[in-house]
JSON list of C-alpha atoms in Angstrom, two decimals:
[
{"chain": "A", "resi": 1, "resn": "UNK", "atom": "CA", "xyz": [58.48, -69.52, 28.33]},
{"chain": "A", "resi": 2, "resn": "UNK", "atom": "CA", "xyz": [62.19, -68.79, 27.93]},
{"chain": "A", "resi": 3, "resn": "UNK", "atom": "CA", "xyz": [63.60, -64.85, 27.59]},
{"chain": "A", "resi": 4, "resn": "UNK", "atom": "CA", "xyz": [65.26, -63.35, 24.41]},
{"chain": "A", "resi": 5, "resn": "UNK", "atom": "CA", "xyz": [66.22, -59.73, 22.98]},
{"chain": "A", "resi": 6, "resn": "UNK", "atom": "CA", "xyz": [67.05, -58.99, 19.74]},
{"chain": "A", "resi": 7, "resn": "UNK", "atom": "CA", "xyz": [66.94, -56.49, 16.74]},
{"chain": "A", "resi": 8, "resn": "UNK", "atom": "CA", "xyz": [64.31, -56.99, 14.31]},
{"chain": "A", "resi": 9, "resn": "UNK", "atom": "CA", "xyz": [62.37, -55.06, 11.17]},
{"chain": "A", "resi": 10, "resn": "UNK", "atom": "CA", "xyz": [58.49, -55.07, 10.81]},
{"chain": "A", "resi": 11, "resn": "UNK", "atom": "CA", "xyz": [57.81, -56.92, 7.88]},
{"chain": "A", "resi": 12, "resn": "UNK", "atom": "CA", "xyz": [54.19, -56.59, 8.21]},
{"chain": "A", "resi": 13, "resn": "UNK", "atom": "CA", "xyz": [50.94, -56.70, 10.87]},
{"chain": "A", "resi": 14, "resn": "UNK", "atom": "CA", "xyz": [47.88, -57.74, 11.35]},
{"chain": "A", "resi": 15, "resn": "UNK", "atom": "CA", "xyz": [44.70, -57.56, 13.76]},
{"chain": "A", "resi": 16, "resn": "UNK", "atom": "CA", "xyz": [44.34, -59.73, 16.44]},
{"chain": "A", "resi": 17, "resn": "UNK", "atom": "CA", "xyz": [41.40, -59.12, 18.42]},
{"chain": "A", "resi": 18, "resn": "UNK", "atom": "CA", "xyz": [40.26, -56.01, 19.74]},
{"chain": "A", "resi": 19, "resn": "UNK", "atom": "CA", "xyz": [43.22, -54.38, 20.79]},
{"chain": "A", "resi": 20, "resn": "UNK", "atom": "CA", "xyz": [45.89, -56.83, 20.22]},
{"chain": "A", "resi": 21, "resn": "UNK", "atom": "CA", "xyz": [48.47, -57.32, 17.21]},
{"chain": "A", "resi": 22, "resn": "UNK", "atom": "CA", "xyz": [50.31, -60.14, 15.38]},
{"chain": "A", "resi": 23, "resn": "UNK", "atom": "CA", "xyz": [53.69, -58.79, 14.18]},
{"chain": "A", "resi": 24, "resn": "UNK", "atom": "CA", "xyz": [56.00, -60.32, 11.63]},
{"chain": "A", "resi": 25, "resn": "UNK", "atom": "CA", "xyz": [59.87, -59.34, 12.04]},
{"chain": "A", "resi": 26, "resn": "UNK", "atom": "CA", "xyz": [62.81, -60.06, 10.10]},
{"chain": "A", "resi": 27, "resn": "UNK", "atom": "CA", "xyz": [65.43, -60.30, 13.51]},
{"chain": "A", "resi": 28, "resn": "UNK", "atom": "CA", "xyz": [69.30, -60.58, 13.34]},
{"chain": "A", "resi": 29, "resn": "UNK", "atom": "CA", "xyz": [69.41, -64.03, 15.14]},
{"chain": "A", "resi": 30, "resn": "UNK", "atom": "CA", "xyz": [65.96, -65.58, 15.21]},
{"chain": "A", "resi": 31, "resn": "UNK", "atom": "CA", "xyz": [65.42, -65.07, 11.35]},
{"chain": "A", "resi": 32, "resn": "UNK", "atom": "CA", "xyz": [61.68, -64.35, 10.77]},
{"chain": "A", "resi": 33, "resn": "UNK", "atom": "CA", "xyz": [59.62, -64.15, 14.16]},
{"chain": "A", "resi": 34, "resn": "UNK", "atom": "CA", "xyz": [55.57, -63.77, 14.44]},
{"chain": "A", "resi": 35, "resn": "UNK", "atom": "CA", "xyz": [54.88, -62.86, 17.75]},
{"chain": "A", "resi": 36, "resn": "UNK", "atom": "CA", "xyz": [51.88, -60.65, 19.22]},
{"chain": "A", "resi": 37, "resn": "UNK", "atom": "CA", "xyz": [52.13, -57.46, 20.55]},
{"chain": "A", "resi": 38, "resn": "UNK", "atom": "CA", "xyz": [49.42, -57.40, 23.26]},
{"chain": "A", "resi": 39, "resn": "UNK", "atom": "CA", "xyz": [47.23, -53.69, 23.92]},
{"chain": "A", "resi": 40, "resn": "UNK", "atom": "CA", "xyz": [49.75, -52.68, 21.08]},
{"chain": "A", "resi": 41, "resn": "UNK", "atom": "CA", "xyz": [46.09, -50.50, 19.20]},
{"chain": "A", "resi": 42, "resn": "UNK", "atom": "CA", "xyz": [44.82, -49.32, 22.81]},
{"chain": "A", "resi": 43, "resn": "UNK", "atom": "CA", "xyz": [45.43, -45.10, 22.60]},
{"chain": "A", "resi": 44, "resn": "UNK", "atom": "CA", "xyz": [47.83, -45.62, 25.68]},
{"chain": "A", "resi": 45, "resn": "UNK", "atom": "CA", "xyz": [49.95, -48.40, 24.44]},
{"chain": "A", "resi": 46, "resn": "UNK", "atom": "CA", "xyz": [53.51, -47.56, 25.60]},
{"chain": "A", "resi": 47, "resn": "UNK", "atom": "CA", "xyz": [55.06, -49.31, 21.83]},
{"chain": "A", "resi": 48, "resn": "UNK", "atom": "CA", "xyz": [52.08, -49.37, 19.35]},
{"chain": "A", "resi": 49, "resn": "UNK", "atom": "CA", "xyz": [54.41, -46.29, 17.18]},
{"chain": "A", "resi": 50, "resn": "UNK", "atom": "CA", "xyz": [57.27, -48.59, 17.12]},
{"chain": "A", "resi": 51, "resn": "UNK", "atom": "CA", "xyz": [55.46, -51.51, 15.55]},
{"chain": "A", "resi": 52, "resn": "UNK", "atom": "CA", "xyz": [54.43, -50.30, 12.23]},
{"chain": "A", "resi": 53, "resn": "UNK", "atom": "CA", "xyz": [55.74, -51.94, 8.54]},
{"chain": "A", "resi": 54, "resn": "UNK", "atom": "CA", "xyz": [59.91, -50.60, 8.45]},
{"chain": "A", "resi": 55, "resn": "UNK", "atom": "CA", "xyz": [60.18, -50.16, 11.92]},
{"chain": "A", "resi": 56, "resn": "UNK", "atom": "CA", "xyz": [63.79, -51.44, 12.95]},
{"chain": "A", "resi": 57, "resn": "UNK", "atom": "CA", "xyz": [63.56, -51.77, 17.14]},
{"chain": "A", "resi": 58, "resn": "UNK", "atom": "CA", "xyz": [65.32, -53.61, 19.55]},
{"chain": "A", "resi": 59, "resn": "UNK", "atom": "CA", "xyz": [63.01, -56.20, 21.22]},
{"chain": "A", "resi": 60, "resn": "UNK", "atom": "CA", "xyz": [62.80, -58.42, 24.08]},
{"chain": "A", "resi": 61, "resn": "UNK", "atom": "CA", "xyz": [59.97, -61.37, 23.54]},
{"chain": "A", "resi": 62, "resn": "UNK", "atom": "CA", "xyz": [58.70, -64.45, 25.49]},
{"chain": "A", "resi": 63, "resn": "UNK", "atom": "CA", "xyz": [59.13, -67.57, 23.56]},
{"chain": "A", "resi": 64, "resn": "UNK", "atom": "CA", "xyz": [55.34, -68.77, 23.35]},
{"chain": "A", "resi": 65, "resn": "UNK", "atom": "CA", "xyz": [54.22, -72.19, 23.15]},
{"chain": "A", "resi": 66, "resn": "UNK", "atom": "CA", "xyz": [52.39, -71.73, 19.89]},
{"chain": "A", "resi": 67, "resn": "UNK", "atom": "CA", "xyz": [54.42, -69.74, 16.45]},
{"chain": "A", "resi": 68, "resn": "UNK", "atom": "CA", "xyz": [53.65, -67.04, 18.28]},
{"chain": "A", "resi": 69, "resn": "UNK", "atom": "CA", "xyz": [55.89, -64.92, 20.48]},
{"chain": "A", "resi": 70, "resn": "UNK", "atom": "CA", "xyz": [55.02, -62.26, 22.95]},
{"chain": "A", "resi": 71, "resn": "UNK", "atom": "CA", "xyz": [56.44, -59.04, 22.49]},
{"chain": "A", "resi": 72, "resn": "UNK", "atom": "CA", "xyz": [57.44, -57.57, 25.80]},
{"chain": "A", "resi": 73, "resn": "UNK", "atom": "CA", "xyz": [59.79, -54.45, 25.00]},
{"chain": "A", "resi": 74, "resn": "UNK", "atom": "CA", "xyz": [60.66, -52.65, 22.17]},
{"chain": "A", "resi": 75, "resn": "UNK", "atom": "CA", "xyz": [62.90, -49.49, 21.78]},
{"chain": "A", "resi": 76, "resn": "UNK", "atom": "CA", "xyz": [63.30, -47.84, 18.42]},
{"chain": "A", "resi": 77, "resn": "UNK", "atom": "CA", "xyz": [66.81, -48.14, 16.41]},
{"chain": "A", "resi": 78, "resn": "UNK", "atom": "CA", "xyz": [65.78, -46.12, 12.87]},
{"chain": "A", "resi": 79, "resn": "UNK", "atom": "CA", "xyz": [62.71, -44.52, 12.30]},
{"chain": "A", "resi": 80, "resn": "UNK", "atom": "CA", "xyz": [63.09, -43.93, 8.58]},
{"chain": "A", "resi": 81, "resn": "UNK", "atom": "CA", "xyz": [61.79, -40.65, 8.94]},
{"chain": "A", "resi": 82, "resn": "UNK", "atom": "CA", "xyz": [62.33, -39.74, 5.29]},
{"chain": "A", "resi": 83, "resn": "UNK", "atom": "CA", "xyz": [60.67, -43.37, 3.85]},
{"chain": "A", "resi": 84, "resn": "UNK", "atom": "CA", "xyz": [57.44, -42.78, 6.26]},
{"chain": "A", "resi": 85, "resn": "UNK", "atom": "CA", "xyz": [57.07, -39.07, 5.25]},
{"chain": "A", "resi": 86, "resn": "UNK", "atom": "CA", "xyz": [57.06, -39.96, 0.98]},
{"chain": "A", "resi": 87, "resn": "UNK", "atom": "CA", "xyz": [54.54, -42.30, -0.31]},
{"chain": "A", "resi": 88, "resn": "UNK", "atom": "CA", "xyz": [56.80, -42.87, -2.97]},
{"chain": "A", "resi": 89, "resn": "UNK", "atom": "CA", "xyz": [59.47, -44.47, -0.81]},
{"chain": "A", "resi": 90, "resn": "UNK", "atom": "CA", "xyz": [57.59, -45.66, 1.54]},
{"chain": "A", "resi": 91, "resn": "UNK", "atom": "CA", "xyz": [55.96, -47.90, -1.48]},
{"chain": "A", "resi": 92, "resn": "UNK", "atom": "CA", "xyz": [59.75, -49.01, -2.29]},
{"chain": "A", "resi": 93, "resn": "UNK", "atom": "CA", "xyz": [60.33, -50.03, 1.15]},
{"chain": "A", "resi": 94, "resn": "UNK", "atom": "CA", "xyz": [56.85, -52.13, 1.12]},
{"chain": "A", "resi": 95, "resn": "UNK", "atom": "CA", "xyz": [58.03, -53.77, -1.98]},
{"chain": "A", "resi": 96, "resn": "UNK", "atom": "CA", "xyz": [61.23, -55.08, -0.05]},
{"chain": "A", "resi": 97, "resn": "UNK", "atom": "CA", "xyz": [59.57, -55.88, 3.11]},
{"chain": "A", "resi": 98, "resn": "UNK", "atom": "CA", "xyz": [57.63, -58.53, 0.85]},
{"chain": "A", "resi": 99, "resn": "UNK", "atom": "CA", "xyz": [59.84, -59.93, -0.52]},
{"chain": "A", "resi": 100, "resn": "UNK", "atom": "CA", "xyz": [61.98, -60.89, 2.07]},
{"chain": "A", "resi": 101, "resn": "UNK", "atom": "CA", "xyz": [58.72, -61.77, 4.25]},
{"chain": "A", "resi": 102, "resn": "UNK", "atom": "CA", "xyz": [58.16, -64.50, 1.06]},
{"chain": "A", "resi": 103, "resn": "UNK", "atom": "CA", "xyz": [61.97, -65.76, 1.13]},
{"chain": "A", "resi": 104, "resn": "UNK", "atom": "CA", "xyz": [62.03, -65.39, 5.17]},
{"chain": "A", "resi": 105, "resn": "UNK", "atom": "CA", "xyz": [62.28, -69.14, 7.24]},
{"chain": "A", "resi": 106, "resn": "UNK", "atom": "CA", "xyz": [60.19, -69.23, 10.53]},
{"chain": "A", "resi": 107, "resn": "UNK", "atom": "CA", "xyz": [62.91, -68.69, 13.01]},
{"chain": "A", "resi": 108, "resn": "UNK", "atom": "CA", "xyz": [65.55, -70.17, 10.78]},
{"chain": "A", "resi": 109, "resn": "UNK", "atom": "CA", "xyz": [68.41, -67.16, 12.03]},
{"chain": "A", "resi": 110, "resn": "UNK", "atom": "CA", "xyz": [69.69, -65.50, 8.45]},
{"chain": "A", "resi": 111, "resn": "UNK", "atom": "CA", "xyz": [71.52, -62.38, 9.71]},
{"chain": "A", "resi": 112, "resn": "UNK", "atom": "CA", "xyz": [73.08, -61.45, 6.11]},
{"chain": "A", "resi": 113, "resn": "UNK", "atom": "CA", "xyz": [69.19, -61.49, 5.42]},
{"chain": "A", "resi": 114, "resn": "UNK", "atom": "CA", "xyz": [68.56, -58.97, 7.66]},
{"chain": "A", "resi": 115, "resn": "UNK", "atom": "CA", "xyz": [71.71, -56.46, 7.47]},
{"chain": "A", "resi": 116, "resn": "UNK", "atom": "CA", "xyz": [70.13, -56.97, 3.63]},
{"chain": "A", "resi": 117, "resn": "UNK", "atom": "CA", "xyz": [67.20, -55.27, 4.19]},
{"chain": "A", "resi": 118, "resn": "UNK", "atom": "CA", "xyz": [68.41, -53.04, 7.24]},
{"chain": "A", "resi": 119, "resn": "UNK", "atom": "CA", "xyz": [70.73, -51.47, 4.36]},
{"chain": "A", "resi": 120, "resn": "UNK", "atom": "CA", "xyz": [68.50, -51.19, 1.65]},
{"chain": "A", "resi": 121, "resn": "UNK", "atom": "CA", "xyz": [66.30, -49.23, 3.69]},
{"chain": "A", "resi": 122, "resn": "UNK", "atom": "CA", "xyz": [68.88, -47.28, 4.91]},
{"chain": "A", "resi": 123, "resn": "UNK", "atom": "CA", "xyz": [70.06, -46.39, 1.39]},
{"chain": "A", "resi": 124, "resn": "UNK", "atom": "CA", "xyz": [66.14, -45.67, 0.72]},
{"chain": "A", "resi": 125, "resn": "UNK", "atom": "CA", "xyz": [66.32, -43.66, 3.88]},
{"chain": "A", "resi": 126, "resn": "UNK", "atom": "CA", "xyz": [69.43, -41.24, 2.34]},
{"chain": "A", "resi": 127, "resn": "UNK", "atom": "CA", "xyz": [68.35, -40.86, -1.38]},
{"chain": "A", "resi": 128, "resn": "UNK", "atom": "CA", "xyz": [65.22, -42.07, -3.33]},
{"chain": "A", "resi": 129, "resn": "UNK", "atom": "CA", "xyz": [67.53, -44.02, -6.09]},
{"chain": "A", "resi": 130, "resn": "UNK", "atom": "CA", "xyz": [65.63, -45.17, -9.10]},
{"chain": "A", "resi": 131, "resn": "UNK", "atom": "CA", "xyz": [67.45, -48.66, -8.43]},
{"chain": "A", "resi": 132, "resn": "UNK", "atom": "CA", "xyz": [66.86, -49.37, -4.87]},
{"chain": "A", "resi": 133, "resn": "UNK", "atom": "CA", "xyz": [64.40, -52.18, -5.05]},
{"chain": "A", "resi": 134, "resn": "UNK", "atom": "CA", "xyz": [65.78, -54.01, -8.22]},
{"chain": "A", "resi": 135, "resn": "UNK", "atom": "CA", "xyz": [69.11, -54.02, -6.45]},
{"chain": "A", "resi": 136, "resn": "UNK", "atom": "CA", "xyz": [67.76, -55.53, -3.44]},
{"chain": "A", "resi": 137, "resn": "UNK", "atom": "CA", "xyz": [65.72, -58.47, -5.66]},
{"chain": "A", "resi": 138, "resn": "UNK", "atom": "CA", "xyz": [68.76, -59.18, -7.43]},
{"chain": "A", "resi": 139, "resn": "UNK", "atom": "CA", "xyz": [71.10, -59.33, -4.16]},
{"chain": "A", "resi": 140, "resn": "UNK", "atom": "CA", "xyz": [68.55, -61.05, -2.81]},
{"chain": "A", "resi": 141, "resn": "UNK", "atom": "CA", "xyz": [68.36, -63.63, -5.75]},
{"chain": "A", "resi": 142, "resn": "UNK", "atom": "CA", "xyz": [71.96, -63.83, -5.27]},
{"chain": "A", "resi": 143, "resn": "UNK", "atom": "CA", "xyz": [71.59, -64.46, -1.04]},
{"chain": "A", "resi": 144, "resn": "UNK", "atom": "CA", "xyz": [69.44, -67.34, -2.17]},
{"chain": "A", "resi": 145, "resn": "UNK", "atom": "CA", "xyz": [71.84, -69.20, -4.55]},
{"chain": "A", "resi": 146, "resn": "UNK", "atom": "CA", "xyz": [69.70, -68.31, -7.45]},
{"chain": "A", "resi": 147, "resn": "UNK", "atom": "CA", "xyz": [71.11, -64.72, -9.01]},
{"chain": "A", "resi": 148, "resn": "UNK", "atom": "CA", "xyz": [71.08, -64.88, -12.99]},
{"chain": "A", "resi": 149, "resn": "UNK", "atom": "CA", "xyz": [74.01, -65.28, -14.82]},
{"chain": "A", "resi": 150, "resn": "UNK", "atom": "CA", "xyz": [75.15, -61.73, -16.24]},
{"chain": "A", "resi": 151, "resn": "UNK", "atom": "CA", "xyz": [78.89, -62.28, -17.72]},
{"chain": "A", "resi": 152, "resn": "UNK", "atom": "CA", "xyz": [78.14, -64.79, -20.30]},
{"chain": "A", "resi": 153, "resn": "UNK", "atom": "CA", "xyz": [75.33, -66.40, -21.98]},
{"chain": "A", "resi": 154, "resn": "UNK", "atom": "CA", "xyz": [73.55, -68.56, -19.58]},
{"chain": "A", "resi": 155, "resn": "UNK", "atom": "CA", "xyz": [72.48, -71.53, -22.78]},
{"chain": "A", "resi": 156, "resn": "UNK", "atom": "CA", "xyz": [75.62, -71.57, -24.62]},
{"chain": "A", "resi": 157, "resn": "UNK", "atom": "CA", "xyz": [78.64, -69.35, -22.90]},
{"chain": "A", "resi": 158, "resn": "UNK", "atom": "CA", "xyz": [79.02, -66.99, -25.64]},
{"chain": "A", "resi": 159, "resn": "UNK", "atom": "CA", "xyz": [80.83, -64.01, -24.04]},
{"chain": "A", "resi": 160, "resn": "UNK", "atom": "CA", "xyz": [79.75, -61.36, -26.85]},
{"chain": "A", "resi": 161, "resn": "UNK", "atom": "CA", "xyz": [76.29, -59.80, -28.25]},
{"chain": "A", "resi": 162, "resn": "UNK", "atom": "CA", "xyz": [74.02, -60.83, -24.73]},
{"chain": "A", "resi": 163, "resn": "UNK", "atom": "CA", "xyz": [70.85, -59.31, -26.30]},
{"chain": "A", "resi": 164, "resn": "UNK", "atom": "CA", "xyz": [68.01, -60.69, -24.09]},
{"chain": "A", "resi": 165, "resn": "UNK", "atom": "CA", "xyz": [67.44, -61.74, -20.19]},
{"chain": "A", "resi": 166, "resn": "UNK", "atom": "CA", "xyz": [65.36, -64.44, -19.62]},
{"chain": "A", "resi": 167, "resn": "UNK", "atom": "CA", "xyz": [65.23, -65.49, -15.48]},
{"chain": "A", "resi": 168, "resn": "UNK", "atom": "CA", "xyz": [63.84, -69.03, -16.53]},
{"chain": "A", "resi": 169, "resn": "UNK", "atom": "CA", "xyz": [66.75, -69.50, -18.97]},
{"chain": "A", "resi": 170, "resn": "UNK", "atom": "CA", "xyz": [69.25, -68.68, -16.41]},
{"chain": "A", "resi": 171, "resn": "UNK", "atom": "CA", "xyz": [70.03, -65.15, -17.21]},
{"chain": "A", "resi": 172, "resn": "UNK", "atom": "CA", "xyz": [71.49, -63.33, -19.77]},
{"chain": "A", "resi": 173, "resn": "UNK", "atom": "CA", "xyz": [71.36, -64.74, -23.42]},
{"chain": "A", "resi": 174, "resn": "UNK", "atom": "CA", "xyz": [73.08, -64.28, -26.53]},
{"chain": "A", "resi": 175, "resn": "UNK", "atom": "CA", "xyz": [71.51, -63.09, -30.15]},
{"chain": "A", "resi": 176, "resn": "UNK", "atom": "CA", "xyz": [71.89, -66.84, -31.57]},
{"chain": "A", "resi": 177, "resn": "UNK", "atom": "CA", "xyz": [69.61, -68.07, -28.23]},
{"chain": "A", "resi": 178, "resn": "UNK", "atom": "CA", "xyz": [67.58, -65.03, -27.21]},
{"chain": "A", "resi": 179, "resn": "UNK", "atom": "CA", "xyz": [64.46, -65.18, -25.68]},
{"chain": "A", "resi": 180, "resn": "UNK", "atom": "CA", "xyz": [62.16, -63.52, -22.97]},
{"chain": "A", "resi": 181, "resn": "UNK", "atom": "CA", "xyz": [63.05, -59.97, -22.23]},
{"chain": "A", "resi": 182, "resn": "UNK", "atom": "CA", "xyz": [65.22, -57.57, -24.97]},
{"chain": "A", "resi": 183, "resn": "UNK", "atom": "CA", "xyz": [68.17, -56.23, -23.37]},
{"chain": "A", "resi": 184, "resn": "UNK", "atom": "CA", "xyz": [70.43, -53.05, -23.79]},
{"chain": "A", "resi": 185, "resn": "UNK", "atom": "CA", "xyz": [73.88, -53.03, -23.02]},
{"chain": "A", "resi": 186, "resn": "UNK", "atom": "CA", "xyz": [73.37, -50.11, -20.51]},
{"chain": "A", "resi": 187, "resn": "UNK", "atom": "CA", "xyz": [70.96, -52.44, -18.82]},
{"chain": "A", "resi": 188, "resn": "UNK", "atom": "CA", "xyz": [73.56, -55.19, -18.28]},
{"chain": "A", "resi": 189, "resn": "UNK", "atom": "CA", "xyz": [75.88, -52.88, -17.42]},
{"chain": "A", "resi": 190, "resn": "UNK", "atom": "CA", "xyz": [73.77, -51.91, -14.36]},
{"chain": "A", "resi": 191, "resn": "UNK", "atom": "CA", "xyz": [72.97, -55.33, -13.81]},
{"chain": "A", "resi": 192, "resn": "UNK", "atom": "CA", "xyz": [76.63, -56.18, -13.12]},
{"chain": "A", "resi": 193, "resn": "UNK", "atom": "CA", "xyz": [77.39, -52.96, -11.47]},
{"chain": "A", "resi": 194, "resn": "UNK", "atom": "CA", "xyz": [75.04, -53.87, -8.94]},
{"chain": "A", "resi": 195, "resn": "UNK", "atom": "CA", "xyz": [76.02, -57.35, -8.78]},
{"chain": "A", "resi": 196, "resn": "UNK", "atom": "CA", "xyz": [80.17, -57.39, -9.20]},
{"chain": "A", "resi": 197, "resn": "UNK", "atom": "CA", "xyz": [80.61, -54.99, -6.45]},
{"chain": "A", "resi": 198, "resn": "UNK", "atom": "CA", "xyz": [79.51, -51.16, -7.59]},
{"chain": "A", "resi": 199, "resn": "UNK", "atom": "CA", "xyz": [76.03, -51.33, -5.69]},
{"chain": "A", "resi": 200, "resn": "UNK", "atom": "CA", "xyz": [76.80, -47.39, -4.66]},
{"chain": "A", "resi": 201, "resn": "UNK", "atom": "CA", "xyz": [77.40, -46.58, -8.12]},
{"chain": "A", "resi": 202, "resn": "UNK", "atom": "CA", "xyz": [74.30, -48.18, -9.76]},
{"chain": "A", "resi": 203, "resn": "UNK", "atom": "CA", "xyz": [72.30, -46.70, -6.78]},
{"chain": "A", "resi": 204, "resn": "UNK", "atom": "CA", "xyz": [74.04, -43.16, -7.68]},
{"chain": "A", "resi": 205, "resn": "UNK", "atom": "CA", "xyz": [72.49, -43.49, -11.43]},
{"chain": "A", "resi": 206, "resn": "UNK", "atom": "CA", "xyz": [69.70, -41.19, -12.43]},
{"chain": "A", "resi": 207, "resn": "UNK", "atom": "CA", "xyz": [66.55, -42.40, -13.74]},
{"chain": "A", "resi": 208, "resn": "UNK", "atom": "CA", "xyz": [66.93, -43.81, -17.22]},
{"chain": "A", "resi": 209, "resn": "UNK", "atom": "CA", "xyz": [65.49, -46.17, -19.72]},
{"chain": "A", "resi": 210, "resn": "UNK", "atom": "CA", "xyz": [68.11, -48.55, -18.82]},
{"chain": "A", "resi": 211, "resn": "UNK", "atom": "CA", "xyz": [67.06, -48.04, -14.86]},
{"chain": "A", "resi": 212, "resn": "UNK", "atom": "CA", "xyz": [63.31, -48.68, -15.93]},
{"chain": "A", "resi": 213, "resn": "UNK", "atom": "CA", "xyz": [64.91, -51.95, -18.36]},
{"chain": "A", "resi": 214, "resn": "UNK", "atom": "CA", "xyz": [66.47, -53.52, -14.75]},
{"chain": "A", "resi": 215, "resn": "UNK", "atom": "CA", "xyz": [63.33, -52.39, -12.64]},
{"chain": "A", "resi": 216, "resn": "UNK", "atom": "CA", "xyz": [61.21, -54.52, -14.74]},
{"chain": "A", "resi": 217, "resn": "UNK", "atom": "CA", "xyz": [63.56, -57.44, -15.22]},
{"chain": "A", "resi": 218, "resn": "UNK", "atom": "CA", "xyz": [64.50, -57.76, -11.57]},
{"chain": "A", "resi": 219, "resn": "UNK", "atom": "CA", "xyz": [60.34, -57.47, -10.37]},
{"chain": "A", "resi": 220, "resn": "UNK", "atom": "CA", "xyz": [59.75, -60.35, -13.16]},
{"chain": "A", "resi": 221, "resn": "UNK", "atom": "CA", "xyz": [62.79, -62.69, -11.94]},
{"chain": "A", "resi": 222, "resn": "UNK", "atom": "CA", "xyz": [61.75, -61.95, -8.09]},
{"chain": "A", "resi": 223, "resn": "UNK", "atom": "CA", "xyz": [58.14, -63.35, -9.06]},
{"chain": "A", "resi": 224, "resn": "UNK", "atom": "CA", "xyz": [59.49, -65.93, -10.76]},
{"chain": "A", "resi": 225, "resn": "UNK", "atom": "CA", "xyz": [61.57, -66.85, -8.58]},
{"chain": "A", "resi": 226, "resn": "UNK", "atom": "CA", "xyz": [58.59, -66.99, -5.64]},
{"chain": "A", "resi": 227, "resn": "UNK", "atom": "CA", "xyz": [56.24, -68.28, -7.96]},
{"chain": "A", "resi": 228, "resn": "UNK", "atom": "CA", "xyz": [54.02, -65.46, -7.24]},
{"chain": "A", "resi": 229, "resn": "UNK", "atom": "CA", "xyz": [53.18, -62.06, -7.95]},
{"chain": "A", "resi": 230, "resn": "UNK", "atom": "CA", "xyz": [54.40, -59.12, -5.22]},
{"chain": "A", "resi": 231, "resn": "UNK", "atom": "CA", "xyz": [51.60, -56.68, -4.84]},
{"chain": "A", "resi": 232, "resn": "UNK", "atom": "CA", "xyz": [53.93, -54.19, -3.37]},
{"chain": "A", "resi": 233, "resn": "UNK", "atom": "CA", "xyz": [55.93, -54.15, -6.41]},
{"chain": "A", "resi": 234, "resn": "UNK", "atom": "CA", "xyz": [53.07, -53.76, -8.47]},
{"chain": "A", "resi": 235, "resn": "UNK", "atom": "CA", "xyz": [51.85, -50.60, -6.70]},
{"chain": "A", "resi": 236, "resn": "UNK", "atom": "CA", "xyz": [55.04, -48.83, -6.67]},
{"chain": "A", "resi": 237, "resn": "UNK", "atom": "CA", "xyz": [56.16, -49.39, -10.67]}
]
């Protein structure tokens, strides 16, 4: 079994025998890593704390023979203090870790995947924004070659009256071709914000009808988009 260290976030865990644990990391060079952290639910485990769901760490891990790593060393980087203390954020942060355990690659290395969700739970860290987790689907939608189309009509290219988003169609859509989801200009307005290049300014935006309009059309594109519905998201909204 060959040596490695690296940085990684705890997507999720799971038992594994009586005091053992299977953890799931997103890691800047190894992309998404399973690997078992051994006596990690004994009482005098010297790392069980630093393996729980948002936990950023440094690691160092045996390469197993199996898909399963050993964890051997872990030393926290962020805690997330605020996120773990507020169920509120703490169900926004769940909601990311999800997704990006369903668009994750077995160690296929994706470091702009990572410094991804490092900073949107960083930003969740410093300010409970209404937008955080509708930003991060759509960047993330983006990161995988598939964001919507947002400056023109995605069926015909009409640059004026985009009245409706509709994922499936492509994006946003014009009042002659509307379909799927009704959409106010303020909406597309964050939309692009957080797309073109403003992400701090969308994320500085106060709840709003038009926060609540991207919030659902970002969760629906997401699941689309995986083909499957994210429980996380569903808990939080």
């Amino acid at each position: 079994m060959s040596l490695y260290r690296d940085q990684g976030i705890v997507l999720r865990t799971h038992k594994l025998g009586e005091a053992d644990r299977i953890v799931v990391l997103c890691t800047r060079g190894h992309g998404k890593v399973r690997a078992v952290a051994k006596g990690v639910r004994k009482t005098r485990s010297r790392f069980g704390g630093r393996l729980e769901p948002t936990s950023h760490v440094q690691l160092q891990l045996h390469r197993g023979r199996s898909e399963l790593d050993i964890v051997t060393q872990t030393e926290s980087v962020d805690q997330f203090r605020a996120v773990r203390e507020d169920l509120d954020r703490l169900g926004k942060a769940m909601a990311m870790l999800e997704a990006v355990d369903r668009v994750g690659v077995d160690r296929e290395p994706d470091g702009a995947l990572y410094r991804m969700l490092l900073g949107g739970l960083r930003a969740l860290d410093a300010g409970d924004s209404a937008l955080v987790v509708p930003a991060f689907y759509l960047k993330l939608l983006a990161h995988d070659g598939v964001g919507p189309e947002v400056g023109v009509c995605a069926s015909c290219g009409a640059t004026d009256d985009l009245v409706s988003f509709d994922y499936a169609s492509g994006g946003v859509l014009c009042r002659s071709c509307r379909r799927g989801s009704p959409l106010s200009p303020d909406a597309l307005d964050l939309i692009r914000m957080i797309l073109g290049g403003s992400l701090s300014a969308a994320l500085a935006e106060p709840p709003s009808p038009a926060t609540g309009e991207v919030e659902h059309l970002a969760t629906t594109a997401m699941e689309y988009h995986l083909e499957r519905r994210l429980r996380a998201a569903s808990a939080y909204i």
